[in-house]
mmCIF file of C-alpha atoms in Angstrom:
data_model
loop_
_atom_site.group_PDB
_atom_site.id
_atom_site.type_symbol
_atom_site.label_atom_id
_atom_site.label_comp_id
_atom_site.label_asym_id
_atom_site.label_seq_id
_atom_site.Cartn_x
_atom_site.Cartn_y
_atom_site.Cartn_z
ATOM 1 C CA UNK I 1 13.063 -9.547 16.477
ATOM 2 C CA UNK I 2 13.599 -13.407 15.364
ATOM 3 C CA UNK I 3 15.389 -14.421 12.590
ATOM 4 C CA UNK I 4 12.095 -15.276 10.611
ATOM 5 C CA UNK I 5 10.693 -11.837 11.030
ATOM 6 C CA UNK I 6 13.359 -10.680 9.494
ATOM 7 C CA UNK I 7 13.639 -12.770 6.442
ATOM 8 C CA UNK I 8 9.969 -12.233 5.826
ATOM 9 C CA UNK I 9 10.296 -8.200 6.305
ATOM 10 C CA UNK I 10 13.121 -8.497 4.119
ATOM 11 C CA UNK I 11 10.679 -10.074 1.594
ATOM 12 C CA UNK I 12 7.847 -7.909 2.258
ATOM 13 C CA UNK I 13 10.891 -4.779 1.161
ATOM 14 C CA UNK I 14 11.683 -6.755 -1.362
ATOM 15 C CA UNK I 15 8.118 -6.565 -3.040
ATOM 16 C CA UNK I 16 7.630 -3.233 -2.172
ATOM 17 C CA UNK I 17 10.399 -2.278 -4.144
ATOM 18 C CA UNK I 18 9.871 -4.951 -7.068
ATOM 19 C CA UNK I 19 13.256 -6.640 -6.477
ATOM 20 C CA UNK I 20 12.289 -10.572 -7.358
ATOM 21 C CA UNK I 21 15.901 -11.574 -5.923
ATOM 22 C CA UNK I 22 15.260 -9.769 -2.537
ATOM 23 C CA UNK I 23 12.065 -11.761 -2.481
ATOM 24 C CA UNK I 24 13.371 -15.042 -3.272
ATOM 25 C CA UNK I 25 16.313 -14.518 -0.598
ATOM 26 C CA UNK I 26 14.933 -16.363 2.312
ATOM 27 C CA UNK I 27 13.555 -18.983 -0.218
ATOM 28 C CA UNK I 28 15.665 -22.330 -0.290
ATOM 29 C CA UNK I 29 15.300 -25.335 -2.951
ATOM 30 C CA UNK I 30 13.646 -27.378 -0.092
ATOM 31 C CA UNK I 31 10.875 -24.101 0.901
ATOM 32 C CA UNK I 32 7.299 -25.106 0.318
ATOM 33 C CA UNK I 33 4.991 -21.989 -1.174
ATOM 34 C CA UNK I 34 1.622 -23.189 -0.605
ATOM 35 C CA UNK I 35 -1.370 -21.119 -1.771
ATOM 36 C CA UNK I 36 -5.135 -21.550 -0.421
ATOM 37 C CA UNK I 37 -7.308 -23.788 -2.094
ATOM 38 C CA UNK I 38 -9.615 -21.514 -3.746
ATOM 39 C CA UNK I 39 -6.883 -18.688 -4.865
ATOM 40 C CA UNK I 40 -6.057 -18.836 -8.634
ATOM 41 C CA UNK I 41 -2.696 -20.002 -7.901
ATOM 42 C CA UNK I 42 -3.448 -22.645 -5.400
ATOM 43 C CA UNK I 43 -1.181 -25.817 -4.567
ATOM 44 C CA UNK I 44 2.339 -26.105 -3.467
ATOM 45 C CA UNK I 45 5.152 -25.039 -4.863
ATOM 46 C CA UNK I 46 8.856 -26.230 -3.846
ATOM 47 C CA UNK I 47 12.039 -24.910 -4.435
ATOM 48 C CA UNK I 48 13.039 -21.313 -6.546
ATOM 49 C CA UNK I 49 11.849 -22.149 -9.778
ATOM 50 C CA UNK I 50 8.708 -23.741 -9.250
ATOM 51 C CA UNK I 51 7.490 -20.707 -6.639
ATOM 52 C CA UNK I 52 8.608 -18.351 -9.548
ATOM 53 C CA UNK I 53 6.805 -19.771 -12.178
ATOM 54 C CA UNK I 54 3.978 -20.838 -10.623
ATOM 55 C CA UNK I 55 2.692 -18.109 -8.374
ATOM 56 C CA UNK I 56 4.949 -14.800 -8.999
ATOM 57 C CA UNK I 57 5.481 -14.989 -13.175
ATOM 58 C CA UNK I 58 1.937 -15.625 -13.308
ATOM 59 C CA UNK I 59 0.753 -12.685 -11.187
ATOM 60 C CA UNK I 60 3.060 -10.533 -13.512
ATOM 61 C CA UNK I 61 1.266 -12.105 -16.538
ATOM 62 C CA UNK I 62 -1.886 -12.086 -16.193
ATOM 63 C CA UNK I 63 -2.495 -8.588 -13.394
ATOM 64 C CA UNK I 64 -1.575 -5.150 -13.780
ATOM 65 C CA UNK I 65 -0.393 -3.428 -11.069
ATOM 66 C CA UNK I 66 -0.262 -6.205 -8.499
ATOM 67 C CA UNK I 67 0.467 -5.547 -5.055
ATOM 68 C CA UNK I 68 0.301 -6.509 -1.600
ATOM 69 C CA UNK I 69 0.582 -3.779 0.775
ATOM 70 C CA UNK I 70 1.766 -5.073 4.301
ATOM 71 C CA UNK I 71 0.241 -2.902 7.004
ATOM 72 C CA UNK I 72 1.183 -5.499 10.317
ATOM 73 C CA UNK I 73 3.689 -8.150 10.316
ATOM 74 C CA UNK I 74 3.613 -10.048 13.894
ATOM 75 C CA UNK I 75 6.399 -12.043 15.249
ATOM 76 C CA UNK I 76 5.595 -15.332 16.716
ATOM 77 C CA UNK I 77 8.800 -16.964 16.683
ATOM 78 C CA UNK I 78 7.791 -19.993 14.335
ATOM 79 C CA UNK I 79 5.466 -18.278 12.308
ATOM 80 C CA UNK I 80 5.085 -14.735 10.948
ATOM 81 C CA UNK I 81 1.514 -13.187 10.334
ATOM 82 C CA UNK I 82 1.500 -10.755 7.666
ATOM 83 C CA UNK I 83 -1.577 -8.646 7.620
ATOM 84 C CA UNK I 84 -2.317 -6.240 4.539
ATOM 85 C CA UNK I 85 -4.126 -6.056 1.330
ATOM 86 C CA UNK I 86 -3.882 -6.884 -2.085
ATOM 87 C CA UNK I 87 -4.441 -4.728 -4.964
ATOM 88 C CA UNK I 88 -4.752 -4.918 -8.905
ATOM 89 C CA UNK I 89 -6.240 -5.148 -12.167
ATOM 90 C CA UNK I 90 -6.606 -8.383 -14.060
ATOM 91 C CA UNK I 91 -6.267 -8.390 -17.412
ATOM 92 C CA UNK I 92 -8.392 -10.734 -19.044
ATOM 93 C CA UNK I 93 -11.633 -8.655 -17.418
ATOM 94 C CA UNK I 94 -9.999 -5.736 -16.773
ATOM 95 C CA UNK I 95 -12.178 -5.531 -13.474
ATOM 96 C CA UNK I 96 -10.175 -4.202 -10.284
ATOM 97 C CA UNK I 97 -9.986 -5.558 -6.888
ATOM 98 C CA UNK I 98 -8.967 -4.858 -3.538
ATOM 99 C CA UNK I 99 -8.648 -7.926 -0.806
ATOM 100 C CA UNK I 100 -7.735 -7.658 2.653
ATOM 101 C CA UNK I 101 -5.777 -11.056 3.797
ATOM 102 C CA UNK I 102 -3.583 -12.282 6.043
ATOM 103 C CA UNK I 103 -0.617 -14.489 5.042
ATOM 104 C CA UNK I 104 1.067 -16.924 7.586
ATOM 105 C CA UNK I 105 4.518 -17.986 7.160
ATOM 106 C CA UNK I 106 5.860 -21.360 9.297
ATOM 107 C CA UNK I 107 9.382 -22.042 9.708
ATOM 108 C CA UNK I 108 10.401 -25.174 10.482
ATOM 109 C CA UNK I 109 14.065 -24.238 10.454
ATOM 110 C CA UNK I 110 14.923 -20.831 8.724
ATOM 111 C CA UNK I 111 18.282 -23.227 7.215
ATOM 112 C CA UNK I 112 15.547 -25.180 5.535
ATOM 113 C CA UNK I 113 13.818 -22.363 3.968
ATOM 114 C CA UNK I 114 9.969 -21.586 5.247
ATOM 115 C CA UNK I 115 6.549 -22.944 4.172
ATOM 116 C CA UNK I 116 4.216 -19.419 2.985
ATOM 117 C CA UNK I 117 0.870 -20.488 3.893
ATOM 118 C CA UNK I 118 -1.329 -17.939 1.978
ATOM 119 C CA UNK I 119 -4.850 -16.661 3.196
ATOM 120 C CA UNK I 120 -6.886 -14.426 1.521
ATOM 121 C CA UNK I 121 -10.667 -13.481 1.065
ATOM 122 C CA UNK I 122 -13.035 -14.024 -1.469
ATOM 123 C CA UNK I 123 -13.292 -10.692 -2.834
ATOM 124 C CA UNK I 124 -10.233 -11.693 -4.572
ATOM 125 C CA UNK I 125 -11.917 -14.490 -6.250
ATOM 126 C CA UNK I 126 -14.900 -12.582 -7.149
ATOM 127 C CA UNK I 127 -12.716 -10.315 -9.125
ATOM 128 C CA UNK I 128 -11.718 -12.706 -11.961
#
């Protein structure tokens, strides 16, 4: 398996086991985090802090029981598919929701961190 498959399982473990610093670990000052137009969260996000604060504080905030389980993660050198679902509660409505997505992740160089290209479908938004 390629290096980039590797940092993104390592992520994907990281999650799982709700260890923020095992998720950050492939995640340079220079990575780009860019969520889908149309997801709560979207825009770009570059470097530790600002991926923290703007995508993975805010999921803590404002969902309960958040997750993304990862049920296929394909290797294609470049860029990693991640295919799974997302689950959780949000708080303001308290209304539940289940998404399938798939999440690409392009590395230009793995030394210059990756850019998280997020997909997912509108059951998500239909939720909030």
């Amino acid at each position: 398996m390629s290096k980039n498959y590797e940092a993104i399982k390592a992520h994907y473990a990281g999650s799982d086991n709700k260890d923020l610093a095992a998720m950050m670990a492939p995640i340079t000052d220079r990575t780009a985090w860019t969520e889908m137009a149309g997801f709560p969260y979207a825009g770009t996000y570059v470097g530790t802090v600002a991926i923290i604060e703007g995508v993975f504080k805010r999921i803590g905030d404002e969902w309960e029981g958040y997750t993304f389980t990862l049920e296929r993660l394909v290797d294609g050198g470049s860029t990693i598919l991640g295919i799974g679902t997302y689950t959780g509660t949000y708080k303001r409505t308290g209304k539940p929701m289940k998404a399938r997505c798939s999440r690409s992740r392009g590395f230009e160089f793995l030394t210059r961190g990756f850019r998280a290209l997020g997909q997912a479908s509108k059951p998500l938004l239909g939720s909030l």
